[in-house]
Structures are given as structure tokens and as C-alpha cells.
XYZ file of N, CA and C in Angstrom:
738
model
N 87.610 132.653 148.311
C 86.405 133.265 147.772
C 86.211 134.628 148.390
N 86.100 135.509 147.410
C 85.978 137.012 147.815
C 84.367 137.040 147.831
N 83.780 138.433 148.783
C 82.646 138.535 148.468
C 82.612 140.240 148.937
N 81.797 140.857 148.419
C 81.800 142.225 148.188
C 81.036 142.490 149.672
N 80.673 143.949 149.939
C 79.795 144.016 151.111
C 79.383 145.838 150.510
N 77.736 146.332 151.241
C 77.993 147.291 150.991
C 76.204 147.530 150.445
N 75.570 148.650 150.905
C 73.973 149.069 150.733
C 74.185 149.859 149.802
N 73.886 149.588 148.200
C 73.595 150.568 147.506
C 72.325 151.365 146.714
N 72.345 152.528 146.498
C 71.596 153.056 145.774
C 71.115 153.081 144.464
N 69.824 153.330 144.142
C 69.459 153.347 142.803
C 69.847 153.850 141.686
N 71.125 154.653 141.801
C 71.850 155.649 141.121
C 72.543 154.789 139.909
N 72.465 155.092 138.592
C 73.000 154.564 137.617
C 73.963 154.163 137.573
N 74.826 155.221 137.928
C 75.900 155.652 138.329
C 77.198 154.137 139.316
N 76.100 153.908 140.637
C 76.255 152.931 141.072
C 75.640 151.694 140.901
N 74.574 151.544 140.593
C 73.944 150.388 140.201
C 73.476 149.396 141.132
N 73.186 148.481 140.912
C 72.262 147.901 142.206
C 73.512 146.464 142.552
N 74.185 146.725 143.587
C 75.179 145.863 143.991
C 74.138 144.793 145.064
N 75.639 144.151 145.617
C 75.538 142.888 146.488
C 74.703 143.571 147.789
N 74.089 143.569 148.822
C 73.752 143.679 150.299
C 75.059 143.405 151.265
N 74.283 142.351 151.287
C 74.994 141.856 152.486
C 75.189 140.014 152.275
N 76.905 139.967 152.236
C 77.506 138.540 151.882
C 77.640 137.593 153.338
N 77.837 137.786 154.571
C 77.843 136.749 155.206
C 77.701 135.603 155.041
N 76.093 135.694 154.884
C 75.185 134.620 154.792
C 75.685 133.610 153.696
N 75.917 134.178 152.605
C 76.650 133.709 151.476
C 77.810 133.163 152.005
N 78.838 133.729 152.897
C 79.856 132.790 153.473
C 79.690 131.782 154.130
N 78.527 131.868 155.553
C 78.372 130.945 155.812
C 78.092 129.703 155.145
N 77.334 129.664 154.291
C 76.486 128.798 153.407
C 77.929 127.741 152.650
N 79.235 128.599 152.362
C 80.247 128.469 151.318
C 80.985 127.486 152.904
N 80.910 127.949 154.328
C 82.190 127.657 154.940
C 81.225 125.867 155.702
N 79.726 126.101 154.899
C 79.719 124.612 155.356
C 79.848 123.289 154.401
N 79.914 123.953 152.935
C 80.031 123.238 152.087
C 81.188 122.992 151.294
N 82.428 123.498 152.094
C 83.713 123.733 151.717
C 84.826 123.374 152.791
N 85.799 122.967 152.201
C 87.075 122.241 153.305
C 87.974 123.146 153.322
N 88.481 123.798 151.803
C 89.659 124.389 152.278
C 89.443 125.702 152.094
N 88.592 126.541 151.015
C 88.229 127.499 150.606
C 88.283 128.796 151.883
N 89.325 129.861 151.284
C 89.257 130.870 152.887
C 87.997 131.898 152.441
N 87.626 132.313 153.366
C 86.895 133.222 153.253
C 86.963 134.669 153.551
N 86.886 135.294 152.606
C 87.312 136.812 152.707
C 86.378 138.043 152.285
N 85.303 137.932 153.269
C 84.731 139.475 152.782
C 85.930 140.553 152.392
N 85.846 141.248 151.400
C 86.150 141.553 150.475
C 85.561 142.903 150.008
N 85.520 144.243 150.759
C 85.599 144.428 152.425
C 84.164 144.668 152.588
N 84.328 144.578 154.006
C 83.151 145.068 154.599
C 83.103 146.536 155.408
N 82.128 147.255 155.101
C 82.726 148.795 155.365
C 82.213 148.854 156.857
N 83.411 148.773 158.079
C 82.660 148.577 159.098
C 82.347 149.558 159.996
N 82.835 150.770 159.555
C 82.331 151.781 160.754
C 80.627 152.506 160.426
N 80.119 151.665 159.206
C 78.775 151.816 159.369
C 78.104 150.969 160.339
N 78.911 149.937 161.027
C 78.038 149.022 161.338
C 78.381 148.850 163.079
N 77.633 148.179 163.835
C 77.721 147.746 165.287
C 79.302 147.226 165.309
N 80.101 147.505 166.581
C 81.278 146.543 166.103
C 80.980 145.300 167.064
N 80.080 145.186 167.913
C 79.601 144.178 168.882
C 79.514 142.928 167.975
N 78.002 143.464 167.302
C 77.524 142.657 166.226
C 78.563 141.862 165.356
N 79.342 142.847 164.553
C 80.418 142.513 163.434
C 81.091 141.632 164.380
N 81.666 141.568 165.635
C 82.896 140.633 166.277
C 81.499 139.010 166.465
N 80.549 139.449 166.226
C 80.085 138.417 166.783
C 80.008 137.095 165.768
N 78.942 138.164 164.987
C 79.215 137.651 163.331
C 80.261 136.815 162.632
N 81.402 137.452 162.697
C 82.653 137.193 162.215
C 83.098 135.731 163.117
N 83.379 136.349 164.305
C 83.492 135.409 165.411
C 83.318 133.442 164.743
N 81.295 133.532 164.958
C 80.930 132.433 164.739
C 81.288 131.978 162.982
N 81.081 133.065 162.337
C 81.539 132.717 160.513
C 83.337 131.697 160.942
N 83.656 132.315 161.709
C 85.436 131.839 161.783
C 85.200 130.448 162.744
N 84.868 130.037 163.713
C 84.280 128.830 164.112
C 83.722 127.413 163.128
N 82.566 128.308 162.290
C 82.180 127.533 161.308
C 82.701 126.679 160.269
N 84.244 127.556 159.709
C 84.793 127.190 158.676
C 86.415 126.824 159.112
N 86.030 126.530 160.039
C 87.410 125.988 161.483
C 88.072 126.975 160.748
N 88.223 128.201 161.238
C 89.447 129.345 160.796
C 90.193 129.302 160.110
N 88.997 129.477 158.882
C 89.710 129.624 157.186
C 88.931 131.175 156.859
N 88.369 131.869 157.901
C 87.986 133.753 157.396
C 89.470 134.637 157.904
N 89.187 135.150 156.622
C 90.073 136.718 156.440
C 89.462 137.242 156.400
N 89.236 138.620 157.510
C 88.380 139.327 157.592
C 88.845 140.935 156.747
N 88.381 141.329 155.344
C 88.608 142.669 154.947
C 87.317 143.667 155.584
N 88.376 145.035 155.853
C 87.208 146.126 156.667
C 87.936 146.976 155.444
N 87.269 148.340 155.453
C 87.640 149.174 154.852
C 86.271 150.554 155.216
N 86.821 152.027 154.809
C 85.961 152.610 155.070
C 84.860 153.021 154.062
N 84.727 152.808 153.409
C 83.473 153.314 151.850
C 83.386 154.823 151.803
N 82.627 154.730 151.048
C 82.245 156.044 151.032
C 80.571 156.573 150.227
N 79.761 155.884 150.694
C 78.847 156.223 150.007
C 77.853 156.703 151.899
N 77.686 158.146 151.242
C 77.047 159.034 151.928
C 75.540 158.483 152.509
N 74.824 157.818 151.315
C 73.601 157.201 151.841
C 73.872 156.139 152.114
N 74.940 155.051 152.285
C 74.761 153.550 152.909
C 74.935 154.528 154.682
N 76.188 155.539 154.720
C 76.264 155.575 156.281
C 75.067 156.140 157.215
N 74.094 157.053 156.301
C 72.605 157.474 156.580
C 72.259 156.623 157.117
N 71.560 155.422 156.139
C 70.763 154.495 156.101
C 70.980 153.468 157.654
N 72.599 153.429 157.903
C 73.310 152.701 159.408
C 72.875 153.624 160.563
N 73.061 155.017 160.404
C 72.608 155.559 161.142
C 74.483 156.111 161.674
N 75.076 156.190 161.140
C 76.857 156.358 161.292
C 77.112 157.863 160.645
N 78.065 158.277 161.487
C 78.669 159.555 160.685
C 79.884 158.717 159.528
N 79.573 159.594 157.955
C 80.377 159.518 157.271
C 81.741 160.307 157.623
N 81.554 160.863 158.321
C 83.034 162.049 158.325
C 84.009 161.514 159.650
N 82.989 160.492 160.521
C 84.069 159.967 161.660
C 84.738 158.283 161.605
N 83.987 158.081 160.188
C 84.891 156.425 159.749
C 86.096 156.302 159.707
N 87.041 157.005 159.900
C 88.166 156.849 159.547
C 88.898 156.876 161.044
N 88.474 157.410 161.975
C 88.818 156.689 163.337
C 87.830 155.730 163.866
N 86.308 156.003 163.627
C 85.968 154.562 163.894
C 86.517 153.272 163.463
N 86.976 153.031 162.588
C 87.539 151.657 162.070
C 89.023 151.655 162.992
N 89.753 152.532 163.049
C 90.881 152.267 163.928
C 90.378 151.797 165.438
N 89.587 152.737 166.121
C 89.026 151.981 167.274
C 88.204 150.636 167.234
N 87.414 150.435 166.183
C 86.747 148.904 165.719
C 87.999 147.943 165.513
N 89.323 148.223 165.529
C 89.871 147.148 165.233
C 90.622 146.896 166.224
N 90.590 147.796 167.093
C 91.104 147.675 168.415
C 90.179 146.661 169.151
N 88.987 147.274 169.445
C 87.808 146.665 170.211
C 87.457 145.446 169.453
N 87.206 145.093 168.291
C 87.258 143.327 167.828
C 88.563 142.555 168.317
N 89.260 143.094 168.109
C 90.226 142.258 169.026
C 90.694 142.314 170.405
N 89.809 142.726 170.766
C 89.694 142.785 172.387
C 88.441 141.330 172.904
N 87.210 141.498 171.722
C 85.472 141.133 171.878
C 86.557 139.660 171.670
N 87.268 139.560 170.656
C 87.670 137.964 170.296
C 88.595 137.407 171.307
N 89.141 137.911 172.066
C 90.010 137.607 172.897
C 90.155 137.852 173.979
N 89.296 138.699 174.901
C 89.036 138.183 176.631
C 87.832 138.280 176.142
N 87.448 137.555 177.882
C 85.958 137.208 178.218
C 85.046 138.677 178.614
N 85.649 139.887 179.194
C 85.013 140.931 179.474
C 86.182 141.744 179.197
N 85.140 142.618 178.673
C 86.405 144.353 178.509
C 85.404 145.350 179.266
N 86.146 146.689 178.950
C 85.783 147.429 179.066
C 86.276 148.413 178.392
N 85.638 148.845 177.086
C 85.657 149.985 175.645
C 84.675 150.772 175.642
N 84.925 152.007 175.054
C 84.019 153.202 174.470
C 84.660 153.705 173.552
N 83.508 153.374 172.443
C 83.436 153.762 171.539
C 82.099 154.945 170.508
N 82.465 156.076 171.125
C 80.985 157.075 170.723
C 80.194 156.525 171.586
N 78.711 155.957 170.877
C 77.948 155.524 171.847
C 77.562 153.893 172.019
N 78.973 153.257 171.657
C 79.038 151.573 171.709
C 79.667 151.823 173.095
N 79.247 151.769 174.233
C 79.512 151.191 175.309
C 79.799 149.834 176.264
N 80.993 149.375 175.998
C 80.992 148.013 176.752
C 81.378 148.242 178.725
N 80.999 147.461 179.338
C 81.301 147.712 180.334
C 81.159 146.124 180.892
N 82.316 145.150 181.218
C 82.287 144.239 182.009
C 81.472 143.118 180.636
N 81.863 143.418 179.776
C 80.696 142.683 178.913
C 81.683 141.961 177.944
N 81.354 140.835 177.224
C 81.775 140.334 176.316
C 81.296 139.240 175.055
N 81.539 138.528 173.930
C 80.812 137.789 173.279
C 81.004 136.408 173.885
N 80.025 135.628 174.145
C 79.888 134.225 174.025
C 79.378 133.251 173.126
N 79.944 132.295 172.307
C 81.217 131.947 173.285
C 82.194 132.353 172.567
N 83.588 132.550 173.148
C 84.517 132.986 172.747
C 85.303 132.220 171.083
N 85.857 132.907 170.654
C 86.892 131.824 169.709
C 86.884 130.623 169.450
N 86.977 129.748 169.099
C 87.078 128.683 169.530
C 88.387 128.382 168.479
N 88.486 129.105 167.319
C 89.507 129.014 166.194
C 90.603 129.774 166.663
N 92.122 130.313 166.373
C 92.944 131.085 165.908
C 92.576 132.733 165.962
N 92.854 133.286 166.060
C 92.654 134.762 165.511
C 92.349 134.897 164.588
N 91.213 135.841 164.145
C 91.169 136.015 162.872
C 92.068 137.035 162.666
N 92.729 137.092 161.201
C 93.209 138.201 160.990
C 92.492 138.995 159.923
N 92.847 140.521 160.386
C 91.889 141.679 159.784
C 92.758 142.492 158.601
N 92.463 142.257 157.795
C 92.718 143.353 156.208
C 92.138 144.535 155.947
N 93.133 145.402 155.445
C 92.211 146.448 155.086
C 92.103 146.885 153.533
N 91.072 147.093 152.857
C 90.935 147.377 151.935
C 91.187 148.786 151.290
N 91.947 149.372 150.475
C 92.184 150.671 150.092
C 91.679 151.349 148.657
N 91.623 152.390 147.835
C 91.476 152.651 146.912
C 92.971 152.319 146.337
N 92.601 152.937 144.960
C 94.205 152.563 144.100
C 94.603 153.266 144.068
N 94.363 154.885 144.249
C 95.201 155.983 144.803
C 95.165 156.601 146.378
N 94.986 155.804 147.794
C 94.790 155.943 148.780
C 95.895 157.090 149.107
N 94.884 157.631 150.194
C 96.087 158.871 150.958
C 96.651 158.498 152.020
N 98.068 159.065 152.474
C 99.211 158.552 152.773
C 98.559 157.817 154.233
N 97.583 158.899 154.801
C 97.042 158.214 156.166
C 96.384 156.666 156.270
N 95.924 156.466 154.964
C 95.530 155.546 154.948
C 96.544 154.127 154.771
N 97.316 153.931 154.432
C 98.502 153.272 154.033
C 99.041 153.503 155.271
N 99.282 154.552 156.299
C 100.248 154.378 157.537
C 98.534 153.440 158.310
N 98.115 153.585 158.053
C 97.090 152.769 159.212
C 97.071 151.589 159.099
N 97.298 150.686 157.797
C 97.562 149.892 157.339
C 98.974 149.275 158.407
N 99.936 150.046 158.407
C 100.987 149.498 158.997
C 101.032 149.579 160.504
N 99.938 150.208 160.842
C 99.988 150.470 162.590
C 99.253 149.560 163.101
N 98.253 148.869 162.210
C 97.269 148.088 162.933
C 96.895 146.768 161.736
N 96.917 146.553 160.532
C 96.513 145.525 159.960
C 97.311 144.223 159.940
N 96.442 143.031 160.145
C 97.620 141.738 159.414
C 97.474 141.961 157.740
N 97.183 142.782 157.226
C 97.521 142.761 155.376
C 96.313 143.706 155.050
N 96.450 143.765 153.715
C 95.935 144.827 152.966
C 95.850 144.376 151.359
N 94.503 144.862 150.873
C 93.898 144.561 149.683
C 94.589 145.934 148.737
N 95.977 146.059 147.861
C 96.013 147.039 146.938
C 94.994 146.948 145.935
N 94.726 147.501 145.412
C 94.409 148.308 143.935
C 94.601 149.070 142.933
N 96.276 149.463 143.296
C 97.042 149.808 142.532
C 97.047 149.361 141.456
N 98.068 150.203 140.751
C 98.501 149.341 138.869
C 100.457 149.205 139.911
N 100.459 147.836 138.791
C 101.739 147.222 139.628
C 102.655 148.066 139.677
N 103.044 149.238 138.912
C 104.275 150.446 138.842
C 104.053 151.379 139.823
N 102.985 151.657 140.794
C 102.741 152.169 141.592
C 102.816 151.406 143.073
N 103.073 150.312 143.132
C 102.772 149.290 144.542
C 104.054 149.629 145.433
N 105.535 149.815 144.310
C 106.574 149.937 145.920
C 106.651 151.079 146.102
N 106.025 152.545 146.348
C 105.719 153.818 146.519
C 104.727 153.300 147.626
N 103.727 152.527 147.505
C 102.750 152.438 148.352
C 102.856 152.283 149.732
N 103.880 150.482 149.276
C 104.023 149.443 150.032
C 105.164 150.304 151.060
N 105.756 151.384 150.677
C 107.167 152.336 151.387
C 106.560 152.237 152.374
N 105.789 153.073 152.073
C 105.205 153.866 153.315
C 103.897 152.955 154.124
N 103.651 152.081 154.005
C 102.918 150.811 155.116
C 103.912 150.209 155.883
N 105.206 149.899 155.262
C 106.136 149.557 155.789
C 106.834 150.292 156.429
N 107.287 151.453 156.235
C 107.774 152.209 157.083
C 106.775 153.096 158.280
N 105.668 152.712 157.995
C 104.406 153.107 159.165
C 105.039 151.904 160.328
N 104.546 150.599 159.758
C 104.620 149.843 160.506
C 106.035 149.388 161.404
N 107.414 149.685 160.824
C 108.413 150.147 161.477
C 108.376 151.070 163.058
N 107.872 152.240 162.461
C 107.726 153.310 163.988
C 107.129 152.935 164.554
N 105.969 151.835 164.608
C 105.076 151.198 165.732
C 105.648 149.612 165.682
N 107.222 149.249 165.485
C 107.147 148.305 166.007
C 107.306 147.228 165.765
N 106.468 146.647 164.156
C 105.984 146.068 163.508
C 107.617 145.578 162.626
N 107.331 144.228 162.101
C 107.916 143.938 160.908
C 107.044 143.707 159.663
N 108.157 143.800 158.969
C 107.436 143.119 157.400
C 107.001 142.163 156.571
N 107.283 141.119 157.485
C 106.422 139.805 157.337
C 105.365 139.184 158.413
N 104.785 140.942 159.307
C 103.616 140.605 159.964
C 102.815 141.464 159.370
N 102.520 141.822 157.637
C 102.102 142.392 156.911
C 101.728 141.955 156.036
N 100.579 141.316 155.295
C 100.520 140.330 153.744
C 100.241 141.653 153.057
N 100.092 141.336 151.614
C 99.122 142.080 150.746
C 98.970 141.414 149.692
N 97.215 141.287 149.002
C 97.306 140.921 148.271
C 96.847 141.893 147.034
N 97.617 141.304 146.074
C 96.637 141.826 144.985
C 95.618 141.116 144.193
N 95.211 142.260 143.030
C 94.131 141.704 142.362
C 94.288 142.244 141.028
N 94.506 140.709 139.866
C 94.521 140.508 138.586
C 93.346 140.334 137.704
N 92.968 141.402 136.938
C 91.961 140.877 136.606
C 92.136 140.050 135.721
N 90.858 139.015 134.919
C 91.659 138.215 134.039
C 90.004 138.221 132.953
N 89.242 139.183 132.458
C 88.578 139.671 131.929
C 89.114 139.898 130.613
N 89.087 138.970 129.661
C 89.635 139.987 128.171
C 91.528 139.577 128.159
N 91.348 138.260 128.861
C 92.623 137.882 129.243
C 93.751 137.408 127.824
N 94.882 138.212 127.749
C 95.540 137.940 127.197
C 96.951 136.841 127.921
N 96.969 135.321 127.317
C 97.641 134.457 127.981
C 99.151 135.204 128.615
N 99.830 135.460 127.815
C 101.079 136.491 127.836
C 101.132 137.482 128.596
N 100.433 138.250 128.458
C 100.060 139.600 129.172
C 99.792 139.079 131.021
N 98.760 138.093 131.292
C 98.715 137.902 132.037
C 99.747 137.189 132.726
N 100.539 136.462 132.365
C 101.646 135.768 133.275
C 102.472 136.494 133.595
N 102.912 137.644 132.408
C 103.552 138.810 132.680
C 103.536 139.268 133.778
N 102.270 139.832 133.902
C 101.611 140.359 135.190
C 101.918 139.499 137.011
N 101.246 138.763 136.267
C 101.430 137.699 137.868
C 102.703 137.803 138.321
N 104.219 137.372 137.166
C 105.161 137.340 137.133
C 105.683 138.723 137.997
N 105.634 139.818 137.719
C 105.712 141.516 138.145
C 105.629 140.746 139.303
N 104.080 140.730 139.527
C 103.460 140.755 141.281
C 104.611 139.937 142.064
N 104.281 139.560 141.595
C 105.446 138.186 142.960
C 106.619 138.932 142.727
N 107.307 139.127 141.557
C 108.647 139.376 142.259
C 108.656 140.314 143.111
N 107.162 141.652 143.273
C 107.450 142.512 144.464
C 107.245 142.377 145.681
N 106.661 140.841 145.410
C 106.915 140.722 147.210
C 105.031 140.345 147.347
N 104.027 140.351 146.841
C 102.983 140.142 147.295
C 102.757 138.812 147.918
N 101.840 138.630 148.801
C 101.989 137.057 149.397
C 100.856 136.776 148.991
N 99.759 137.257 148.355
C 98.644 136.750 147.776
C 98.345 137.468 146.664
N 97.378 136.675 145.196
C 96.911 137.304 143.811
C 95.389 136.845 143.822
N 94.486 137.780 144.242
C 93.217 137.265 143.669
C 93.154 137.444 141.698
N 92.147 136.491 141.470
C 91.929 136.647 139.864
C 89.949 137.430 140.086
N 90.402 138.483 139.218
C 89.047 139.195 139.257
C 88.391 139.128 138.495
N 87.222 138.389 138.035
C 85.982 138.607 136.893
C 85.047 139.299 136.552
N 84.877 140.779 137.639
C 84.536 141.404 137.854
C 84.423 142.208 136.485
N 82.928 142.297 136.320
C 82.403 143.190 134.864
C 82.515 141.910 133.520
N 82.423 140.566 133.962
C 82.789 139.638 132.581
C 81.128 139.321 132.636
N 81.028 139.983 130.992
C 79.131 139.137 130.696
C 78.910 137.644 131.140
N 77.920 137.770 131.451
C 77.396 136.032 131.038
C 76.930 135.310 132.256
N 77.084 134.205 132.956
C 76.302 133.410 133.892
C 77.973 133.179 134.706
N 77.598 132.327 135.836
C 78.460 131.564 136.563
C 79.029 131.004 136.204
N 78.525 130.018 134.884
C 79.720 129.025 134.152
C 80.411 130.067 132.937
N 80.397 130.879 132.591
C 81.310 131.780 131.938
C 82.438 132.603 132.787
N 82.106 132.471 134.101
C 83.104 132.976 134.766
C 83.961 131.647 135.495
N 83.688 130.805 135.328
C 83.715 129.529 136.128
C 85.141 128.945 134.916
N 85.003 128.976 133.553
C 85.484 128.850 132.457
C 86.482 129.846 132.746
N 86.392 131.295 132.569
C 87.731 131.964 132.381
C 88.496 131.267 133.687
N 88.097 131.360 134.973
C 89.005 131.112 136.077
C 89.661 129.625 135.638
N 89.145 128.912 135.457
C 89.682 127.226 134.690
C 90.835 127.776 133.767
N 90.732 128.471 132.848
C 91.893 128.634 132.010
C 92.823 129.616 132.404
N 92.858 130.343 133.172
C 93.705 131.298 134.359
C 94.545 130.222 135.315
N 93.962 129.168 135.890
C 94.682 128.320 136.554
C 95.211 127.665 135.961
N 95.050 127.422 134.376
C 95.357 126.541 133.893
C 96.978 127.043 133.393
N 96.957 128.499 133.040
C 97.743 128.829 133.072
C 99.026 129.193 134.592
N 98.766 129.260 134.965
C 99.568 129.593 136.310
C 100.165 128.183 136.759
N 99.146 127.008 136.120
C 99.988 125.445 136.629
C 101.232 125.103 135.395
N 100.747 125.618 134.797
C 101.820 125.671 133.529
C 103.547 125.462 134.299
């Protein structure tokens, strides 16, 4: 289960989205056995990274470590206002936030600086009690090259948004990021995302078919923009699986 994250404005343009999904996870990781959970991203250099490791932390406890955690940087000028965050320094805050969450999840005291997040001798209690979480990053569908090498220097996987003729151009260069630091290519997932809106049976297996053979290790199905209630989206996903068990 994906869930969006993200403060938006009254702007037509953008429209009046989700807040804030946690809560919504939690709620999902007590009434659910196997279901992973994947904010889907959460834009985190607007936010505390104390808080976020803590958050996350207990969400991953809850659902005995079935969260995938997606971060990504956004870009809406008034959500980073509203946090009180520079828009123009997210793009190394999230590299240092992903340093320092995996520091908060895994000893008992550090010692990080970050701007003016100061840890000193300090840490979350109680610790882990699950696995590591692992952290995703979310990208646009035409991301710049920096963004894709960051991907390979520091993520366990990554959310494309590509169109599938564009993914091994992408995937080059995450992979060959993650090479010079070290890394292999199966300590890298990515998934994609199919929409299945206006679904043509054919068309879509097609599709799925593409994905996998390039190597993706995960396919979300997206309903994203389909009219109607919960059970109209509840229905297309039923006949999407229905196809894929085929």
C-alpha cells in the first residue's frame, strides 16, 4: 500500500491533496499481516529528521518490519515555507537525513549536525526492535543526472517514473553511481509504476511484460485520477490481478 505525503495549496493548479499519511499507515499496519507499507514519498528535508526516524522507527515496529520507507525532495515552495526549511538546501539535506536516520535507527547515541538539528550524545528510544528499514527514493520521470547518482550512493531502491523506453538510460547511471561508491546491483531495487486507469487487457500485460524483462524487482498498479469511490478502484485492481494470475 502506497500512500502519498505532502502540504498543499489552494492553487487549481495543484488541488487540495493528501496531508499527512502516517497515521493512515499506522491504522493499515494494525489491521494487516502482510501488506508493506510504503509512504510513497515523503518529502523529508521539510521535516525534523529526529522526529521522521522516530515516527518511522515505531510505524516499522508496529507492522513487525513490513515499512519501505520513500523520501524524496518536492518541490513546492509553500509546503517548505510553511516547515519552516530552505527550498534551495533539500537536496543535501536529504543526503545528510539519510545518513543521520540511519545512524538514530541504529546506535543508542550519536553525535550529528545537521544546520540547526543538533544531536549530541543523544538518541531515539527505544531502539529498532525490527530489521532495518530500508529507504527509497522517489524521482521525477525526467530526473537530473545528480539525482539518479544519489540514488546509487546512498539508497536501498528507487521509485522511477519514467516511460519504460527511457528506464535503461536511467537505471546506467544509478548503477554506475553506485559502482564508484562500492555498491552492487542487487543492493539496489526499483520499482515501477503501471498505471491501470483506462486499462487495456493487452496493452497492459505488454507493459508489465517490458518491465520485468528490464530488470525491475517491483510494479506498483496506479489508480491514480480513476472517477468514482473506493469500490471502483477496488474493482479495476481485482481485474489487474486477475490478469497478471493468468
Amino acid at each position: 500500500f502506497q500512500a502519498e505525503d505532502g502540504i498543499r495549496d489552494r492553487s487549481p493548479s495543484r488541488g487540495l491533496g493528501d496531508v499527512y499519511k502516517r497515521q493512515l499507515l499506522s491504522y493499515l499496519a494494525a489491521i494487516t499481516e502482510r501488506l508493506q507499507m510504503v509512504p510513497s514519498v515523503l518529502v523529508a528535508p521539510s521535516r525534523q529528521t529526529a522526529l521522521l526516524a522516530k515516527q518511522s522507527g515505531e510505524l516499522n515496529d508496529l507492522s513487525a518490519g513490513r515499512l519501505r520507507l520513500g523520501l524524496g525532495l518536492g518541490g513546492n515552495e509553500r509546503e517548505y515555507q510553511a516547515m519552516g526549511k530552505p527550498l534551495s538546501r533539500r537536496a543535501y539535506r536529504l543526503e545528510e537525513q539519510i545518513k543521520l536516520l540511519r545512524e538514530l535507527w541504529s546506535r543508542d547515541r550519536i553525535n550529528f549536525s545537521l544546520e540547526e538539528e543538533r544531536f549530541e550524545e543523544v538518541g531515539i528510544s527505544p531502539r529498532l526492535k525490527e530489521a532495518a528499514i530500508p529507504i527509497w527514493i522517489g524521482v521525477s520521470p525526467e530526473p537530473p543526472v545528480q539525482a539518479l547518482e544519489r540514488i546509487g550512493r546512498l539508497a536501498d531502491g528507487w521509485f522511477t517514473k519514467c516511460r519504460v523506453d527511457q528506464f535503461e538510460s536511467q537505471n546506467r547511471v544509478v548503477l554506475e553511481s553506485a559502482e564508484r561508491s562500492g555498491r552492487t546491483a542487487s543492493e539496489i531495487g526499483v520499482e515501477a509504476e503501471v498505471s491501470i486507469v483506462d486499462m487495456v487487457p493487452d496493452n497492459f500485460m505488454t507493459l508489465v511484460i517490458r518491465w520485468v524483462g528490464l530488470g525491475v524487482s517491483r510494479i506498483s498498479l496506479s489508480t491514480l485520477g480513476l472517477e468514482g469511490d473506493s469500490s471502483s478502484h477496488l474493482k479495476v485492481l481485482a481485474k489487474a490481478l486477475e490478469l497478471l494470475g493468468k
